Coordinates of C-alpha atoms and ligand atoms in Angstrom, one line a residue:
X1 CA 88.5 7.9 -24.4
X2 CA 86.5 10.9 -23.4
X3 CA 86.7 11.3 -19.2
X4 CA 83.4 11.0 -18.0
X5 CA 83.6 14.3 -15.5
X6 CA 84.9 16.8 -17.9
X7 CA 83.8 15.4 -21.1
X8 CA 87.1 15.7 -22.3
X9 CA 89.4 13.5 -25.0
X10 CA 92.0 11.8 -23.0
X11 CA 94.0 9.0 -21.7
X12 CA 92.1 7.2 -19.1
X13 CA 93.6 6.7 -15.9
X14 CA 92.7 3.5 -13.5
X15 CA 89.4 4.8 -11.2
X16 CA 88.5 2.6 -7.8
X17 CA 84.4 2.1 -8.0
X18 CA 85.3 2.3 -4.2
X19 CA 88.1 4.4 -3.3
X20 CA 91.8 3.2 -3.0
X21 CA 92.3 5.0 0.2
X22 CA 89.0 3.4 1.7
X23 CA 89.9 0.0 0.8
X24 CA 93.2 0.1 2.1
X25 CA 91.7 0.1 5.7
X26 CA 90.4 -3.3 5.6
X27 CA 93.4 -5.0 4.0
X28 CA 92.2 -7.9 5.5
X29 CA 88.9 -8.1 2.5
X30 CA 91.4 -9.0 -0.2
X31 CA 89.1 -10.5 -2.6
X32 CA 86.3 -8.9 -4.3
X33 CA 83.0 -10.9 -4.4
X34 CA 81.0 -9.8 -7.6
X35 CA 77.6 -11.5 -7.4
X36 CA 76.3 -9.9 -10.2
X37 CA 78.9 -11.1 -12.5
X38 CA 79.1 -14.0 -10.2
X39 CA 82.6 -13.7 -9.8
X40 CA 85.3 -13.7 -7.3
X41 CA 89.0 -12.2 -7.8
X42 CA 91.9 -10.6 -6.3
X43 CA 92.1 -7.0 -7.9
X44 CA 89.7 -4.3 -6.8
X45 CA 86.8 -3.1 -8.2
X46 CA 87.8 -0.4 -11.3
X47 CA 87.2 1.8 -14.1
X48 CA 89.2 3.4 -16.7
X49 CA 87.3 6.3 -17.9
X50 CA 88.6 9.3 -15.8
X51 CA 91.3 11.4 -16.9
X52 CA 94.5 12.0 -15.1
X53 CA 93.6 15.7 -14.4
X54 CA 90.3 15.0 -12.9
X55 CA 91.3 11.7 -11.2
X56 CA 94.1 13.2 -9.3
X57 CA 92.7 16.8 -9.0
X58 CA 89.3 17.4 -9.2
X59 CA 87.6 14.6 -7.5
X60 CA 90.5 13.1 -5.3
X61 CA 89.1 15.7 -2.5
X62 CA 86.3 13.5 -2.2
X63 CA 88.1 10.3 -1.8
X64 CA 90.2 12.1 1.4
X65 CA 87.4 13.2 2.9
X66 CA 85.5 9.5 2.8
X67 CA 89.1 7.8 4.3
X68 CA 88.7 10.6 7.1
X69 CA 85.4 10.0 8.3
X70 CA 85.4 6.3 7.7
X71 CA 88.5 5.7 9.8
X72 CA 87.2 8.5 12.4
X73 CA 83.5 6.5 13.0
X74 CA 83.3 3.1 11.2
X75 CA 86.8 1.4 11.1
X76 CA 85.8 -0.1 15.3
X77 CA 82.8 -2.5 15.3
X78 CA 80.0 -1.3 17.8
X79 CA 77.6 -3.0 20.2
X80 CA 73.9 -3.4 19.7
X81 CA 72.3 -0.5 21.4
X82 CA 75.6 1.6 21.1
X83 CA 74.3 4.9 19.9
X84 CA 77.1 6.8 18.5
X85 CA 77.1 11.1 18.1
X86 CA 78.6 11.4 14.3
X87 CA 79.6 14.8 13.3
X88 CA 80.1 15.0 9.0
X89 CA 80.3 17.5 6.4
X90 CA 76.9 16.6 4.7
X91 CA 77.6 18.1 1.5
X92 CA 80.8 16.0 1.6
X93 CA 79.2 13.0 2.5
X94 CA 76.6 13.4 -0.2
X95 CA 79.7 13.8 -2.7
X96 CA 81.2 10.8 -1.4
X97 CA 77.7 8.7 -2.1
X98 CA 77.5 10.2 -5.3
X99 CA 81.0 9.4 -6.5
X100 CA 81.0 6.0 -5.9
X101 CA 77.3 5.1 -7.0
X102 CA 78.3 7.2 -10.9
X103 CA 81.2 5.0 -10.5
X104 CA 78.9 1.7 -9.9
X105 CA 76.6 2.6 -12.7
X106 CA 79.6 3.4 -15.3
X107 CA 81.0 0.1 -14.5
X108 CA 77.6 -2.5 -15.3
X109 CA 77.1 0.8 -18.1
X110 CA 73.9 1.6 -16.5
X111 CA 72.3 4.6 -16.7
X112 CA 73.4 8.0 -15.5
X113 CA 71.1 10.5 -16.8
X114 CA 70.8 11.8 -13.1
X115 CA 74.9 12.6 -13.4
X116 CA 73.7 16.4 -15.4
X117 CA 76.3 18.7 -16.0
X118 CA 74.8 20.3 -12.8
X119 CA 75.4 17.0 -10.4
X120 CA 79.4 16.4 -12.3
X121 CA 79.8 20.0 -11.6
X122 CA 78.8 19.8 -7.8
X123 CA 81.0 16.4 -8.3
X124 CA 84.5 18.5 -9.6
X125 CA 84.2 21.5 -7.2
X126 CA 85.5 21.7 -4.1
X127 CA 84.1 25.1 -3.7
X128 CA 80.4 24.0 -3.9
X129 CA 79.2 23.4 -0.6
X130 CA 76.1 24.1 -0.4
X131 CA 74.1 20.4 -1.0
X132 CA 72.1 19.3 -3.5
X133 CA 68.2 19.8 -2.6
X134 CA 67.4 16.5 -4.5
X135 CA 69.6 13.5 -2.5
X136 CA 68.9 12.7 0.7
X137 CA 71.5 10.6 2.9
X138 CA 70.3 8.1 5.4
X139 CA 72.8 6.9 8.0
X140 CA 72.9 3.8 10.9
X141 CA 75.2 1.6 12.4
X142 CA 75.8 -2.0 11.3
X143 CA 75.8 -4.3 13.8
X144 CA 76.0 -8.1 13.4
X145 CA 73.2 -9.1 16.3
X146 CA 72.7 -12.8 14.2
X147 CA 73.9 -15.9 15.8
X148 CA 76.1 -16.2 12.4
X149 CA 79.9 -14.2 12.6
X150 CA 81.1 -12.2 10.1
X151 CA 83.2 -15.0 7.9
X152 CA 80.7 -17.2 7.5
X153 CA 78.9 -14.9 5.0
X154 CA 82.0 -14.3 3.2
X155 CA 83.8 -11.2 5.3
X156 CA 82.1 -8.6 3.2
X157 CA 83.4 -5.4 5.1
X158 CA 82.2 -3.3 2.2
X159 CA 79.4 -3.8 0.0
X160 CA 76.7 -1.6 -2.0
X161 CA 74.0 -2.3 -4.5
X162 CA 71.6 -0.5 -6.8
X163 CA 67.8 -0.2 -5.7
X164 CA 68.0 -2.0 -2.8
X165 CA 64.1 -3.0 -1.5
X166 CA 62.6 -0.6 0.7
X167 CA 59.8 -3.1 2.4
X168 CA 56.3 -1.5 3.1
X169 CA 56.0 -3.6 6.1
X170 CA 57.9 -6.4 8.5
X171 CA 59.1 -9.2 6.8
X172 CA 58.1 -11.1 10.0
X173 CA 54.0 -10.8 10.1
X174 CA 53.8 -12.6 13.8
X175 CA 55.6 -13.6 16.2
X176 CA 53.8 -16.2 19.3
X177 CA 55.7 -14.9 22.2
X178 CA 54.4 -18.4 24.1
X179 CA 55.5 -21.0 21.4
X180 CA 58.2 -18.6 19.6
X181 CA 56.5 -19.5 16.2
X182 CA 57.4 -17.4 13.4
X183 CA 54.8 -16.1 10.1
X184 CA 56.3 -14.5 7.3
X185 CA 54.5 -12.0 5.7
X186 CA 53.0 -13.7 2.4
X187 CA 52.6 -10.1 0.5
X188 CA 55.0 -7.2 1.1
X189 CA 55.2 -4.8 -1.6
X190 CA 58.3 -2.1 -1.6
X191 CA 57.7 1.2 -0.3
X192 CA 56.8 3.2 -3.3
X193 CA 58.4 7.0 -3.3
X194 CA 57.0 9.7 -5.6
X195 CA 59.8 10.7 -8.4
X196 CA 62.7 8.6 -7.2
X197 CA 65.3 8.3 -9.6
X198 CA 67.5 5.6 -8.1
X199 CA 68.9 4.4 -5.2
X200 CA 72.0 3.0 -3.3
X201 CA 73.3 1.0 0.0
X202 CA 76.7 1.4 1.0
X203 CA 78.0 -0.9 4.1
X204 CA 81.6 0.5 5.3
X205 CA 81.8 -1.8 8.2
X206 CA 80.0 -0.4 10.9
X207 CA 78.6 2.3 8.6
X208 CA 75.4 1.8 6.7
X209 CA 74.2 4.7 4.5
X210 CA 71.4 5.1 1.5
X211 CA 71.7 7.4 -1.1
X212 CA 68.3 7.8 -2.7
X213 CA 68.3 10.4 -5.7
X214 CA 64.9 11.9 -6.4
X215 CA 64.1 13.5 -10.5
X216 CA 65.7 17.1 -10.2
X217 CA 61.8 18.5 -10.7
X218 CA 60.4 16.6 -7.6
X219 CA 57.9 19.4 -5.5
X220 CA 59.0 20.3 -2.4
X221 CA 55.5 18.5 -1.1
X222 CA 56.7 15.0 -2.9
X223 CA 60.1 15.2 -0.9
X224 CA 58.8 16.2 2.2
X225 CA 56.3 13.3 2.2
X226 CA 59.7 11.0 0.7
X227 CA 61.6 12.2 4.0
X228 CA 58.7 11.9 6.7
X229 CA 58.1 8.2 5.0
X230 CA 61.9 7.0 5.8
X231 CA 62.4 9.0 9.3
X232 CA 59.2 7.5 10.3
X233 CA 59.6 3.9 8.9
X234 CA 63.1 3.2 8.5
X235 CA 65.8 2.6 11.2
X236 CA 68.4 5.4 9.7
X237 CA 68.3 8.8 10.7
X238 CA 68.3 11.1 8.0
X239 CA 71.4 13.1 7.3
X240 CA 71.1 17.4 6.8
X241 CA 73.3 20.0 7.1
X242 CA 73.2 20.3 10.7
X243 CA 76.2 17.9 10.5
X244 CA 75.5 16.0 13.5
X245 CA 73.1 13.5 14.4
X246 CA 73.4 10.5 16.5
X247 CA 73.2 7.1 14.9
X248 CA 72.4 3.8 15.9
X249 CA 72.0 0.4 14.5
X250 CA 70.0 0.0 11.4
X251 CA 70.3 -4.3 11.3
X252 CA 68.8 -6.8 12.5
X253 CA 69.7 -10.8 12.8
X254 CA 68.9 -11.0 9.2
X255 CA 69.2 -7.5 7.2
X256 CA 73.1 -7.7 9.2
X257 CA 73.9 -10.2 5.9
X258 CA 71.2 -9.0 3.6
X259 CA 72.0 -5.3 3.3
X260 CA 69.9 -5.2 0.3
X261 CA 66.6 -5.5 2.5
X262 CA 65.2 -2.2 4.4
X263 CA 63.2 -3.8 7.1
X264 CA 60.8 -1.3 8.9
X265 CA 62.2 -0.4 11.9
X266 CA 59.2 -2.3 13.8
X267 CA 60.5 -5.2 11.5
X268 CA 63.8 -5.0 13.2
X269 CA 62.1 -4.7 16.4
X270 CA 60.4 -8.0 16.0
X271 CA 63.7 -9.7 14.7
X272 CA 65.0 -8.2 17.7
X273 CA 62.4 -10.7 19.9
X274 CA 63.3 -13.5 17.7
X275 CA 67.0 -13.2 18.8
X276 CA 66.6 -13.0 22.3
X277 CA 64.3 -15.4 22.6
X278 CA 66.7 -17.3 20.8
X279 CA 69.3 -17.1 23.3
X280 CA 71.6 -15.1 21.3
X281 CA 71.8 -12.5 23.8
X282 CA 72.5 -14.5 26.5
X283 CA 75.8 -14.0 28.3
X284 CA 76.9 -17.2 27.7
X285 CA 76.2 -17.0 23.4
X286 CA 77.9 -13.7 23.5
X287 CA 80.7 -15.1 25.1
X288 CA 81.1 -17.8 22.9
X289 CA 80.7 -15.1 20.2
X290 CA 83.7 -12.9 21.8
X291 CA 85.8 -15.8 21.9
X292 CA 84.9 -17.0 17.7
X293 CA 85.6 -13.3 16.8
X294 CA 88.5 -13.0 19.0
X295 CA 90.1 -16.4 16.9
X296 CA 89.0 -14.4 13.5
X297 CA 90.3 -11.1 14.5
X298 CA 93.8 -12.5 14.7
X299 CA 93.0 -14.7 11.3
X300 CA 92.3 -11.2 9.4
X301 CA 95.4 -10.0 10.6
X302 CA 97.4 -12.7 9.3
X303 CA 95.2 -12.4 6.3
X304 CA 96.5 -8.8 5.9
X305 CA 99.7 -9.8 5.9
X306 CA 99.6 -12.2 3.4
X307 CA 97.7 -10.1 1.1
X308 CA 99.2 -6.7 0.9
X309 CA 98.1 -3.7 -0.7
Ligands
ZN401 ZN1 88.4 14.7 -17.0

């Protein structure tokens, strides 16, 4: 096998697409749900192309620092207006993102031109810290504002997809604020970006972050345009190394269980009517809410005892 970090001939050692560590914090997801493959099963999600000397010792820094900051922010649920203050190592957390999407992309054996000697070097180095000019790192809180708990989509704590759709505009086109009548939008093209390569969604929980990965000979005009589009029309606040930016949630009734759709944030704002005028927010549905999740919470626990890791 040759280790697809160092390029090496060697023995390959067993590779989490989503790290061990990470995983091991929501013992209560036991199964994997693969709806590519359309499959559901008991192990986690794997690869066996990394060598034992970069597995263990050139990329495992990365893997420590993802538990940390995942246990430190995203591990509690939050509320729907809770704004929280995260402090991160950016180029860490862009290592992280990167990590697990090459790890996604070697596992459907999808293409990884973007993964240059350059990026796997930035990848294996703990001592490169500056970040790379060409990712940017959105970030916002995941909150389930829906009528609809957690378990009855399946208990997905952790999820990420390829290309997820950036929408253009809402998916909700009007709203009557008298009658409560909903229009979908008939046409809604995605967002175009000038000289994206690829990119990714990543749900730890609470934590919602997009990777996008532009061609390394984007202008600095073309990714300044890129960044002013998502800070403007996205819900996520862009990540830099300033290292600390406040987030808040990035979902709305319906992107909560589709985390493949990027609403526009005056999208979520109309979703936003939709579920009050539902009722959803009413003290009496939330209470209701408190007391399903309250029952579930102590069904995941037994769930994580049955299921060990
Ligand atoms: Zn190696």
């Amino acid at each position: 096998m040759i280790c697809a970090y160092c390029g090496q001939e060697a023995k390959g050692t067993k590779e989490h697409i989503i790290s061990c560590a990470i995983l091991d914090l929501f013992p209560e997801c036991f199964a994997t749900i693969d709806s590519i493959r359309g499959k559901v099963h008991l192990g986690d999600p794997m690869l066996k192309d990394v060598c034992a000397k970069c597995n263990n010792n050139r990329i495992s820094y990365i893997d420590t620092y993802a538990k940390e900051i995942i246990f430190d922010y995203f591990v509690r649920k939050y509320e729907k207006d809770d704004v929280l203050n995260f402090a991160y190592d950016y180029t860490l957390v862009q290592k992280m993102l990167l990590k697990y999407a090459f790890n996604d992309l070697r596992s459907h054996k999808d293409d990884t031109s973007f993964f240059t000697q350059n990026i796997l070097d930035f990848l294996m180095n703990e001592d490169i810290v500056e970040p790379l000019r060409n990712v940017t790192v959105l970030a916002g809180l995941a909150v389930n504002t829906s009528p609809a708990p957690d378990y009855m989509f399946g208990n997905n704590k952790i999820r990420w997809g390829k290309n997820p759709v950036f929408l253009s505009n809402s998916i909700i086109e009007h709203l009557n604020y008298e009658t409560g009548e909903i229009s979908h939008r008939s046409e809604n093209p995605r967002q175009e970006f000038k000289k994206m390569s690829f990119s990714y969604v990543f749900r730890f929980n609470s934590g919602q972050f997009l990777l996008i990965c532009w061609d390394g000979d984007i202008s600095d005009d073309d990714l300044k345009t890129n960044n002013v589009v998502l800070q403007c029309q996205y819900p996520y606040t862009i990540l830099s190394s300033q290292g600390d930016h406040t987030l808040s949630r990035c979902t709305s009734e319906t992107t909560y269980h589709f985390e493949m759709l990027i609403d526009v944030s005056w999208g979520q704002g109309i979703f936003d009517d939709i579920t009050w005028m539902r009722g959803t927010y009413l003290d009496e549905s939330q209470q209701y809410l408190k007391e399903i999740e309250t029952l579930w919470q102590k069904e995941e626990g037994y769930l994580a005892k049955r299921f060990p890791r």
